Each structure stands twice: as C-alpha cells, then as structure tokens.
XYZ file of N, CA and C in Angstrom:
156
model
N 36.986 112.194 -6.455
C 35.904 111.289 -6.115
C 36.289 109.900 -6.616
N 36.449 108.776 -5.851
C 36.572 107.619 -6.120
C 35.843 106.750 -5.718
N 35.351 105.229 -5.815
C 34.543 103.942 -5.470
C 35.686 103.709 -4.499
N 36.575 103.296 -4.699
C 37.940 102.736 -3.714
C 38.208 103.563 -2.614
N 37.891 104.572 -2.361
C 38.276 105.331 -1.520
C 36.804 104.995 -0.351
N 35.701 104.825 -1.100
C 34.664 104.920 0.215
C 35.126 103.209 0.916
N 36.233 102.922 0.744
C 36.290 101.479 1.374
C 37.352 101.930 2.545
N 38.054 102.805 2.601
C 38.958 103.481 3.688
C 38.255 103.827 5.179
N 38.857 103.050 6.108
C 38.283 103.375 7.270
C 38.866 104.829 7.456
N 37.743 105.885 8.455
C 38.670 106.944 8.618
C 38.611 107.168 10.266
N 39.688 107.506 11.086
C 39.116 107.515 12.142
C 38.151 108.242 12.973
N 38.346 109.630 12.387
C 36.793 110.791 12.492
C 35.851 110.497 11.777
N 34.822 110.179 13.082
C 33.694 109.848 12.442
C 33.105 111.093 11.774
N 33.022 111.999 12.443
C 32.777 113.713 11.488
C 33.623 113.686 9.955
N 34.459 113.715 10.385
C 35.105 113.785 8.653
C 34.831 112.922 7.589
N 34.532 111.581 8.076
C 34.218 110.535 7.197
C 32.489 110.478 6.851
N 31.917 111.523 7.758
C 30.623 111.485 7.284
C 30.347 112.807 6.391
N 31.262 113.605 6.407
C 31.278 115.322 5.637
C 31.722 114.072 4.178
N 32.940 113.436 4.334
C 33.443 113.241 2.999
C 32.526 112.466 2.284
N 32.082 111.511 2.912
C 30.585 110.652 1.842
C 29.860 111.285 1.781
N 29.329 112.476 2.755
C 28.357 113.304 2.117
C 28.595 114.015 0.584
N 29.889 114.428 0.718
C 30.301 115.039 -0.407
C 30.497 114.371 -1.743
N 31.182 113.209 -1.505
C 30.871 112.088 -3.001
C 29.961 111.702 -3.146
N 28.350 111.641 -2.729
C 27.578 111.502 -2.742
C 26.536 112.835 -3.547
N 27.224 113.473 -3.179
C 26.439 115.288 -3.569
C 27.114 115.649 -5.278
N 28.721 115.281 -4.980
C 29.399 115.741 -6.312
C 28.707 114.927 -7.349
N 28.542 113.299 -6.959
C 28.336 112.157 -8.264
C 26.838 112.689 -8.416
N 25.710 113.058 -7.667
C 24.716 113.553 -7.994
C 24.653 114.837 -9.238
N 25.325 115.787 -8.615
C 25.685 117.160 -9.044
C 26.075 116.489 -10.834
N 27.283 115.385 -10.776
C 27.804 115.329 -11.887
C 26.980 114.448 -13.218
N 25.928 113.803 -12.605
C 24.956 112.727 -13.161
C 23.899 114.023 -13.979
N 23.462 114.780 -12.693
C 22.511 116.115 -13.248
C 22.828 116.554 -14.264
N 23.876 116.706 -14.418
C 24.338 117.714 -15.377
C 24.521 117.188 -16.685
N 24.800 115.773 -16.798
C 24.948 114.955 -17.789
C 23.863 114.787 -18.323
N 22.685 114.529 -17.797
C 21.835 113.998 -18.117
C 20.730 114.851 -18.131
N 21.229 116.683 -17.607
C 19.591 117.348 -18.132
C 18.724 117.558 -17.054
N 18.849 116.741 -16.167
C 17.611 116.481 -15.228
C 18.009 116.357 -13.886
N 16.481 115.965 -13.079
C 16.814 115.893 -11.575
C 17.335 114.595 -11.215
N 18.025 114.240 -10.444
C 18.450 112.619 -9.897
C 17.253 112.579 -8.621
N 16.485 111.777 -8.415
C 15.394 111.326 -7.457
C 15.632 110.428 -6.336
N 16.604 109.811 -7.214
C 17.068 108.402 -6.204
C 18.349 107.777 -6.651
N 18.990 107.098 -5.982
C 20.699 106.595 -6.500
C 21.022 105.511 -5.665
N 21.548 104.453 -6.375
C 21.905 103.442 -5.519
C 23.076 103.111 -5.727
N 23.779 102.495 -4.819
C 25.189 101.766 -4.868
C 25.469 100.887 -5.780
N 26.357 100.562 -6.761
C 26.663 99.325 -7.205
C 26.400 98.137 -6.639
N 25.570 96.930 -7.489
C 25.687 95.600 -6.924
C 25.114 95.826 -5.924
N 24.666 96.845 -5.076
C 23.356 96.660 -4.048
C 24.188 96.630 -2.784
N 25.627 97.081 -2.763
C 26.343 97.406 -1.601
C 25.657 98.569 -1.028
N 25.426 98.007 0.082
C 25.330 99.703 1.058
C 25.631 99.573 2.764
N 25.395 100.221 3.569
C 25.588 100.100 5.081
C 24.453 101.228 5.686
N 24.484 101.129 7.237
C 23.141 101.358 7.236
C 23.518 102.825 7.386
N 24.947 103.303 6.980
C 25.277 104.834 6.742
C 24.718 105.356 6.023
C-alpha cells in the first residue's frame, strides 16, 4: 500500500478501481486495528480527492 502509487495512471479501468478499492479497505482495516475502534469517515491528505 502506497500514497505514490494512487498517482499511477492504470489503463484498466476495472483494475484500477479493485486496486483503490483495496488501499482504501487495507488503510481502513489497518487504522481499526490501531486504534480499537470503528473508522466512520476518512479523508485524503491536504483535501486531495477526485470525483472517484
């Protein structure tokens, strides 16, 4: 799981939407666990996002 990597165009749009799903699910998964609790909501650094 990397920040640098969600900047990679990919040319499947299917694959590139499985793989942010998945860094999205793991950094959740990995926050939970740290912290005990449920994650509710999560935002991007610096307020980057797209309307993905």
């Amino acid at each position: 799981m990397g920040h640098k990597n969600l900047a990679e165009h990919y040319e499947n749009a299917e694959f590139e939407k499985k793989f942010l799903n998945h860094e999205i699910v793991a950094a959740r998964d990995i926050i939970e666990k740290q912290l005990g609790n449920k994650v509710k909501f999560m935002v991007w650094p610096y307020g980057v996002y797209t309307d993905r």
